[in-house]
């Protein structure tokens, strides 16, 4: 029994030694020992080798290669008016009246939606063009060779038995030091020294957490980094986005107060520097939220606020509609694009499929997290522009930088089953055709469209 | 030991569906993934609620789902799901593995029957005036008044109802759509 305690004690001392000297001290000064870089390079070599083997294996066995573009059906690009006009081709006098063939249009659209709908595609993880030796992405790949399977098996062992415990220990160390450190700093009187110390504590602990995920972050355009009194706006893929951004600067977080461990974290963080935590009841009152954030921004000495205007996690191939609430606060907006490299692990949190604990487990058993962060030049609302237009402008800048698709859909579509307004749109357009307000004869003549149909066959 | 077999083995009746429907193995896998996605409770079969969720923005979504199920059927399993969708492949592509091309007239008829069932909800073989009014109300929502709806329905029945029985039977339906290229307009084109 005593031996067990001795052993545990030594392990703990050894662990603390490693953490303090190899991780904490470099983190405090923002340096890196280069271990992660070497690891990533080795990984890339192995994955490239695996890809070649898979490609070779595929050539030997002609097989079911699953189409990996984002859609499997070809959709006619025409508007409802054009499609209806083609359907009614036989009877130009039918404009302004209902035809039985109209139902065919809705039927086809319905069938297409059954096979595939474009909204939910964005909320499921993007497929990889090759297998990255993680079991979870092995939906479409199968046994190729013994060597590959051995490497995969080794990979499983390394990830689950070596990396996972190390990462969990590191992450818990980082978080507990964050709580302790910020509480300690909270006791100091308000002064510039306190702010400096608080920043140091936050940065160090977030860097330790980032090490705990084997995260390699490349920051671009650091001259555009968000300044005090500004609002930082970014696309949202995972809760880890916060850690990624906080590795390079201190932000005032915005969010709901939680209970439990997260609540303890929130309470201690707010002791050392002003974050903005809302009670659940306050969140419902939009004016209260906006005015509190406005006060924070107006005090130019406070840290920049970090907001994710999409309101939900999206799978990092596109950017969904930005909620205009964040853009009504005023102040300068600092857009930031975050793009994850999918080869090393999928960082997207599919909250309908996984809860936070299983998500963290999956992330900690991936190879690594490699992410590019681009700081974009600050933007302000222009005259004659309302909050929604400003939001769209910022969104397209962010999407353009990261090579993401700029979509107009509301992220909330993920959660709500029926969005009645979309159905109403369709009904409105259709009623205009029937009641005759849309002149559907303006596009093409009947014979032209018939000719183009023939070519398709 | 073909490699396609190992991945198709996860798909119920995979080999048989491959022969029967003319879908490629890749498409079957993809459809199976879609089926599993729609099957939120992982029962292995879809109920009408699961399909309706995918059609929430379609004004006649509930009807389309209704036409998917045979009368008396409450759930649809994966093979039936694929078989229904296979009807909607363009005819020239709808060759089975034996090289037998289904009769184009037969395929057109099947598609027309599906569309007819969208209107004829009670499956009595006729689209009555009431049924037509219901469909129109769904497609137009609150955008038109009751009078407008009545006059639209009246005009439609007068045009299509040839035997003057105040209802549209399947033959009359087919006649009114005879010039429409149903195969093109009602087919779902799968990318190769």
PDB file of C-alpha atoms in Angstrom, chain A residues 192-389:
ATOM      1  CA  UNK A 192      -2.181  47.670 -14.615  1.00  0.00           C
ATOM      2  CA  UNK A 193      -0.110  44.997 -12.902  1.00  0.00           C
ATOM      3  CA  UNK A 194      -3.256  43.013 -12.249  1.00  0.00           C
ATOM      4  CA  UNK A 195      -4.290  43.261 -15.890  1.00  0.00           C
ATOM      5  CA  UNK A 196      -0.884  42.169 -17.073  1.00  0.00           C
ATOM      6  CA  UNK A 197      -0.850  39.223 -14.682  1.00  0.00           C
ATOM      7  CA  UNK A 198      -4.367  38.234 -15.644  1.00  0.00           C
ATOM      8  CA  UNK A 199      -3.395  38.232 -19.304  1.00  0.00           C
ATOM      9  CA  UNK A 200      -0.356  36.130 -18.532  1.00  0.00           C
ATOM     10  CA  UNK A 201      -2.393  33.595 -16.598  1.00  0.00           C
ATOM     11  CA  UNK A 202      -5.056  33.355 -19.304  1.00  0.00           C
ATOM     12  CA  UNK A 203      -2.546  33.016 -22.127  1.00  0.00           C
ATOM     13  CA  UNK A 204      -0.438  30.424 -20.351  1.00  0.00           C
ATOM     14  CA  UNK A 205      -3.360  28.238 -19.408  1.00  0.00           C
ATOM     15  CA  UNK A 206      -4.958  28.402 -22.845  1.00  0.00           C
ATOM     16  CA  UNK A 207      -1.651  27.462 -24.395  1.00  0.00           C
ATOM     17  CA  UNK A 208      -1.392  24.502 -22.063  1.00  0.00           C
ATOM     18  CA  UNK A 209      -4.887  23.463 -23.123  1.00  0.00           C
ATOM     19  CA  UNK A 210      -3.909  23.836 -26.759  1.00  0.00           C
ATOM     20  CA  UNK A 211      -0.947  21.540 -26.152  1.00  0.00           C
ATOM     21  CA  UNK A 212      -3.443  19.206 -24.594  1.00  0.00           C
ATOM     22  CA  UNK A 213      -5.109  18.916 -27.971  1.00  0.00           C
ATOM     23  CA  UNK A 214      -1.877  18.798 -29.967  1.00  0.00           C
ATOM     24  CA  UNK A 215      -3.060  21.932 -31.663  1.00  0.00           C
ATOM     25  CA  UNK A 216      -0.852  23.633 -34.187  1.00  0.00           C
ATOM     26  CA  UNK A 217      -2.120  27.091 -34.918  1.00  0.00           C
ATOM     27  CA  UNK A 218      -0.862  29.327 -37.702  1.00  0.00           C
ATOM     28  CA  UNK A 219      -1.791  32.958 -37.268  1.00  0.00           C
ATOM     29  CA  UNK A 220      -1.781  35.181 -40.315  1.00  0.00           C
ATOM     30  CA  UNK A 221      -1.841  38.962 -40.534  1.00  0.00           C
ATOM     31  CA  UNK A 222      -1.159  39.532 -36.881  1.00  0.00           C
ATOM     32  CA  UNK A 223      -1.164  43.277 -37.463  1.00  0.00           C
ATOM     33  CA  UNK A 224      -4.967  43.102 -37.670  1.00  0.00           C
ATOM     34  CA  UNK A 225      -5.318  41.551 -34.251  1.00  0.00           C
ATOM     35  CA  UNK A 226      -8.386  42.783 -32.360  1.00  0.00           C
ATOM     36  CA  UNK A 227      -7.753  45.809 -30.175  1.00  0.00           C
ATOM     37  CA  UNK A 228      -9.287  46.821 -26.877  1.00  0.00           C
ATOM     38  CA  UNK A 229     -12.793  48.206 -27.137  1.00  0.00           C
ATOM     39  CA  UNK A 230     -13.500  46.256 -30.297  1.00  0.00           C
ATOM     40  CA  UNK A 231     -15.587  43.236 -31.149  1.00  0.00           C
ATOM     41  CA  UNK A 232     -13.989  40.125 -32.559  1.00  0.00           C
ATOM     42  CA  UNK A 233     -16.219  38.115 -34.869  1.00  0.00           C
ATOM     43  CA  UNK A 234     -15.394  34.644 -36.198  1.00  0.00           C
ATOM     44  CA  UNK A 235     -16.959  31.619 -37.855  1.00  0.00           C
ATOM     45  CA  UNK A 236     -17.879  28.841 -35.455  1.00  0.00           C
ATOM     46  CA  UNK A 237     -17.009  25.206 -35.841  1.00  0.00           C
ATOM     47  CA  UNK A 238     -16.413  23.892 -32.351  1.00  0.00           C
ATOM     48  CA  UNK A 239     -16.178  25.102 -28.742  1.00  0.00           C
ATOM     49  CA  UNK A 240     -12.426  24.752 -29.173  1.00  0.00           C
ATOM     50  CA  UNK A 241     -12.488  27.891 -31.341  1.00  0.00           C
ATOM     51  CA  UNK A 242     -12.276  29.818 -28.069  1.00  0.00           C
ATOM     52  CA  UNK A 243      -9.043  28.099 -27.079  1.00  0.00           C
ATOM     53  CA  UNK A 244      -7.629  28.609 -30.563  1.00  0.00           C
ATOM     54  CA  UNK A 245      -8.237  32.335 -30.548  1.00  0.00           C
ATOM     55  CA  UNK A 246      -7.300  32.860 -26.924  1.00  0.00           C
ATOM     56  CA  UNK A 247      -3.856  31.445 -27.570  1.00  0.00           C
ATOM     57  CA  UNK A 248      -2.831  34.632 -29.232  1.00  0.00           C
ATOM     58  CA  UNK A 249      -4.612  37.336 -27.324  1.00  0.00           C
ATOM     59  CA  UNK A 250      -6.958  37.986 -24.469  1.00  0.00           C
ATOM     60  CA  UNK A 251     -10.645  38.333 -25.130  1.00  0.00           C
ATOM     61  CA  UNK A 252     -13.682  39.048 -23.042  1.00  0.00           C
ATOM     62  CA  UNK A 253     -15.906  36.034 -23.465  1.00  0.00           C
ATOM     63  CA  UNK A 254     -19.633  36.329 -23.872  1.00  0.00           C
ATOM     64  CA  UNK A 255     -21.979  33.584 -22.861  1.00  0.00           C
ATOM     65  CA  UNK A 256     -24.570  32.090 -20.597  1.00  0.00           C
ATOM     66  CA  UNK A 257     -23.755  31.236 -17.016  1.00  0.00           C
ATOM     67  CA  UNK A 258     -23.647  27.503 -16.481  1.00  0.00           C
ATOM     68  CA  UNK A 259     -23.629  25.395 -13.385  1.00  0.00           C
ATOM     69  CA  UNK A 260     -21.120  22.798 -12.405  1.00  0.00           C
ATOM     70  CA  UNK A 261     -17.498  22.780 -13.473  1.00  0.00           C
ATOM     71  CA  UNK A 262     -18.041  25.260 -16.269  1.00  0.00           C
ATOM     72  CA  UNK A 263     -19.724  27.585 -13.792  1.00  0.00           C
ATOM     73  CA  UNK A 264     -16.713  27.460 -11.477  1.00  0.00           C
ATOM     74  CA  UNK A 265     -14.484  28.266 -14.426  1.00  0.00           C
ATOM     75  CA  UNK A 266     -16.659  31.193 -15.408  1.00  0.00           C
ATOM     76  CA  UNK A 267     -16.812  32.631 -11.889  1.00  0.00           C
ATOM     77  CA  UNK A 268     -13.073  32.525 -11.379  1.00  0.00           C
ATOM     78  CA  UNK A 269     -12.319  33.942 -14.823  1.00  0.00           C
ATOM     79  CA  UNK A 270     -14.516  36.945 -14.243  1.00  0.00           C
ATOM     80  CA  UNK A 271     -12.615  37.741 -11.053  1.00  0.00           C
ATOM     81  CA  UNK A 272      -9.440  38.605 -12.861  1.00  0.00           C
ATOM     82  CA  UNK A 273     -10.786  40.383 -15.916  1.00  0.00           C
ATOM     83  CA  UNK A 274     -14.253  41.439 -17.000  1.00  0.00           C
ATOM     84  CA  UNK A 275     -15.976  38.777 -19.093  1.00  0.00           C
ATOM     85  CA  UNK A 276     -19.662  39.131 -19.897  1.00  0.00           C
ATOM     86  CA  UNK A 277     -21.738  36.276 -18.533  1.00  0.00           C
ATOM     87  CA  UNK A 278     -25.505  36.394 -18.816  1.00  0.00           C
ATOM     88  CA  UNK A 279     -28.145  34.656 -16.772  1.00  0.00           C
ATOM     89  CA  UNK A 280     -30.520  32.564 -18.811  1.00  0.00           C
ATOM     90  CA  UNK A 281     -33.385  34.997 -18.175  1.00  0.00           C
ATOM     91  CA  UNK A 282     -31.304  37.948 -19.307  1.00  0.00           C
ATOM     92  CA  UNK A 283     -30.480  36.251 -22.604  1.00  0.00           C
ATOM     93  CA  UNK A 284     -34.112  36.464 -23.665  1.00  0.00           C
ATOM     94  CA  UNK A 285     -34.163  40.235 -23.350  1.00  0.00           C
ATOM     95  CA  UNK A 286     -32.284  41.365 -26.414  1.00  0.00           C
ATOM     96  CA  UNK A 287     -32.140  44.983 -25.339  1.00  0.00           C
ATOM     97  CA  UNK A 288     -30.542  44.143 -22.011  1.00  0.00           C
ATOM     98  CA  UNK A 289     -27.939  42.018 -23.760  1.00  0.00           C
ATOM     99  CA  UNK A 290     -27.154  44.694 -26.331  1.00  0.00           C
ATOM    100  CA  UNK A 291     -26.875  47.467 -23.758  1.00  0.00           C
ATOM    101  CA  UNK A 292     -24.566  45.477 -21.517  1.00  0.00           C
ATOM    102  CA  UNK A 293     -22.290  44.688 -24.435  1.00  0.00           C
ATOM    103  CA  UNK A 294     -22.441  48.296 -25.504  1.00  0.00           C
ATOM    104  CA  UNK A 295     -21.234  49.445 -22.105  1.00  0.00           C
ATOM    105  CA  UNK A 296     -18.392  47.005 -22.282  1.00  0.00           C
ATOM    106  CA  UNK A 297     -17.310  48.214 -25.689  1.00  0.00           C
ATOM    107  CA  UNK A 298     -17.676  51.877 -24.776  1.00  0.00           C
ATOM    108  CA  UNK A 299     -15.120  51.518 -22.002  1.00  0.00           C
ATOM    109  CA  UNK A 300     -12.204  51.529 -24.398  1.00  0.00           C
ATOM    110  CA  UNK A 301      -9.868  49.946 -21.916  1.00  0.00           C
ATOM    111  CA  UNK A 302     -11.704  46.670 -21.716  1.00  0.00           C
ATOM    112  CA  UNK A 303     -10.657  43.607 -23.656  1.00  0.00           C
ATOM    113  CA  UNK A 304     -12.236  42.967 -27.068  1.00  0.00           C
ATOM    114  CA  UNK A 305     -15.415  40.906 -26.977  1.00  0.00           C
ATOM    115  CA  UNK A 306     -15.405  37.557 -28.733  1.00  0.00           C
ATOM    116  CA  UNK A 307     -18.667  36.689 -30.487  1.00  0.00           C
ATOM    117  CA  UNK A 308     -19.691  33.907 -32.880  1.00  0.00           C
ATOM    118  CA  UNK A 309     -22.609  35.366 -34.818  1.00  0.00           C
ATOM    119  CA  UNK A 310     -23.668  32.134 -36.496  1.00  0.00           C
ATOM    120  CA  UNK A 311     -25.025  31.042 -33.157  1.00  0.00           C
ATOM    121  CA  UNK A 312     -24.231  27.384 -33.768  1.00  0.00           C
ATOM    122  CA  UNK A 313     -21.449  25.086 -34.910  1.00  0.00           C
ATOM    123  CA  UNK A 314     -21.151  24.570 -38.660  1.00  0.00           C
ATOM    124  CA  UNK A 315     -18.937  22.036 -40.368  1.00  0.00           C
ATOM    125  CA  UNK A 316     -16.243  24.434 -41.603  1.00  0.00           C
ATOM    126  CA  UNK A 317     -17.047  24.163 -45.303  1.00  0.00           C
ATOM    127  CA  UNK A 318     -19.312  27.171 -45.280  1.00  0.00           C
ATOM    128  CA  UNK A 319     -20.442  30.152 -43.273  1.00  0.00           C
ATOM    129  CA  UNK A 320     -24.100  30.443 -42.296  1.00  0.00           C
ATOM    130  CA  UNK A 321     -26.156  33.523 -41.729  1.00  0.00           C
ATOM    131  CA  UNK A 322     -24.750  35.941 -39.176  1.00  0.00           C
ATOM    132  CA  UNK A 323     -27.276  37.066 -36.585  1.00  0.00           C
ATOM    133  CA  UNK A 324     -27.457  40.811 -36.731  1.00  0.00           C
ATOM    134  CA  UNK A 325     -27.615  41.311 -32.954  1.00  0.00           C
ATOM    135  CA  UNK A 326     -23.838  41.376 -32.622  1.00  0.00           C
ATOM    136  CA  UNK A 327     -23.591  44.058 -35.267  1.00  0.00           C
ATOM    137  CA  UNK A 328     -25.984  46.447 -33.549  1.00  0.00           C
ATOM    138  CA  UNK A 329     -23.656  47.060 -30.624  1.00  0.00           C
ATOM    139  CA  UNK A 330     -21.496  49.564 -32.402  1.00  0.00           C
ATOM    140  CA  UNK A 331     -17.753  49.803 -32.257  1.00  0.00           C
ATOM    141  CA  UNK A 332     -15.185  48.347 -34.595  1.00  0.00           C
ATOM    142  CA  UNK A 333     -15.600  44.810 -35.835  1.00  0.00           C
ATOM    143  CA  UNK A 334     -12.493  42.661 -36.235  1.00  0.00           C
ATOM    144  CA  UNK A 335     -13.356  39.692 -38.458  1.00  0.00           C
ATOM    145  CA  UNK A 336     -11.393  36.485 -38.019  1.00  0.00           C
ATOM    146  CA  UNK A 337     -11.474  33.352 -40.180  1.00  0.00           C
ATOM    147  CA  UNK A 338     -10.747  29.987 -38.619  1.00  0.00           C
ATOM    148  CA  UNK A 339     -10.083  27.046 -40.931  1.00  0.00           C
ATOM    149  CA  UNK A 340      -9.290  23.545 -39.695  1.00  0.00           C
ATOM    150  CA  UNK A 341      -7.138  21.095 -41.625  1.00  0.00           C
ATOM    151  CA  UNK A 342      -9.262  18.013 -41.853  1.00  0.00           C
ATOM    152  CA  UNK A 343      -6.476  15.524 -42.493  1.00  0.00           C
ATOM    153  CA  UNK A 344      -5.522  15.306 -38.867  1.00  0.00           C
ATOM    154  CA  UNK A 345      -8.898  15.126 -37.266  1.00  0.00           C
ATOM    155  CA  UNK A 346     -12.358  16.532 -37.706  1.00  0.00           C
ATOM    156  CA  UNK A 347     -12.872  19.352 -35.258  1.00  0.00           C
ATOM    157  CA  UNK A 348     -16.538  19.959 -36.062  1.00  0.00           C
ATOM    158  CA  UNK A 349     -18.898  19.428 -33.139  1.00  0.00           C
ATOM    159  CA  UNK A 350     -22.078  17.802 -34.419  1.00  0.00           C
ATOM    160  CA  UNK A 351     -24.149  18.578 -31.339  1.00  0.00           C
ATOM    161  CA  UNK A 352     -27.096  16.513 -32.521  1.00  0.00           C
ATOM    162  CA  UNK A 353     -24.894  13.449 -32.796  1.00  0.00           C
ATOM    163  CA  UNK A 354     -22.407  13.765 -29.946  1.00  0.00           C
ATOM    164  CA  UNK A 355     -22.580  15.360 -26.549  1.00  0.00           C
ATOM    165  CA  UNK A 356     -19.699  17.521 -25.318  1.00  0.00           C
ATOM    166  CA  UNK A 357     -17.911  14.735 -23.461  1.00  0.00           C
ATOM    167  CA  UNK A 358     -17.851  12.276 -26.352  1.00  0.00           C
ATOM    168  CA  UNK A 359     -16.899  15.136 -28.637  1.00  0.00           C
ATOM    169  CA  UNK A 360     -13.894  16.001 -26.466  1.00  0.00           C
ATOM    170  CA  UNK A 361     -12.926  12.344 -26.334  1.00  0.00           C
ATOM    171  CA  UNK A 362     -13.027  12.116 -30.110  1.00  0.00           C
ATOM    172  CA  UNK A 363     -10.967  15.273 -30.453  1.00  0.00           C
ATOM    173  CA  UNK A 364      -8.393  14.064 -27.992  1.00  0.00           C
ATOM    174  CA  UNK A 365      -7.999  10.776 -29.820  1.00  0.00           C
ATOM    175  CA  UNK A 366      -7.526  12.375 -33.219  1.00  0.00           C
ATOM    176  CA  UNK A 367      -4.050  12.821 -34.542  1.00  0.00           C
ATOM    177  CA  UNK A 368      -3.839  16.552 -34.018  1.00  0.00           C
ATOM    178  CA  UNK A 369      -5.632  19.766 -34.662  1.00  0.00           C
ATOM    179  CA  UNK A 370      -4.066  21.933 -37.314  1.00  0.00           C
ATOM    180  CA  UNK A 371      -5.733  25.244 -37.829  1.00  0.00           C
ATOM    181  CA  UNK A 372      -5.179  28.448 -39.773  1.00  0.00           C
ATOM    182  CA  UNK A 373      -6.369  31.714 -38.314  1.00  0.00           C
ATOM    183  CA  UNK A 374      -6.533  34.823 -40.462  1.00  0.00           C
ATOM    184  CA  UNK A 375      -7.001  38.216 -38.853  1.00  0.00           C
ATOM    185  CA  UNK A 376      -8.853  40.457 -41.256  1.00  0.00           C
ATOM    186  CA  UNK A 377      -8.743  44.271 -41.416  1.00  0.00           C
ATOM    187  CA  UNK A 378     -11.218  45.966 -39.078  1.00  0.00           C
ATOM    188  CA  UNK A 379     -14.616  47.004 -40.422  1.00  0.00           C
ATOM    189  CA  UNK A 380     -17.219  49.496 -39.260  1.00  0.00           C
ATOM    190  CA  UNK A 381     -20.829  50.000 -40.208  1.00  0.00           C
ATOM    191  CA  UNK A 382     -21.252  52.449 -43.038  1.00  0.00           C
ATOM    192  CA  UNK A 383     -23.862  55.167 -43.512  1.00  0.00           C
ATOM    193  CA  UNK A 384     -27.086  53.944 -44.998  1.00  0.00           C
ATOM    194  CA  UNK A 385     -26.287  50.355 -44.100  1.00  0.00           C
ATOM    195  CA  UNK A 386     -28.404  48.518 -41.585  1.00  0.00           C
ATOM    196  CA  UNK A 387     -27.158  45.861 -39.194  1.00  0.00           C
ATOM    197  CA  UNK A 388     -28.254  42.952 -41.403  1.00  0.00           C
ATOM    198  CA  UNK A 389     -26.423  44.268 -44.448  1.00  0.00           C
TER     199      UNK A 389
END
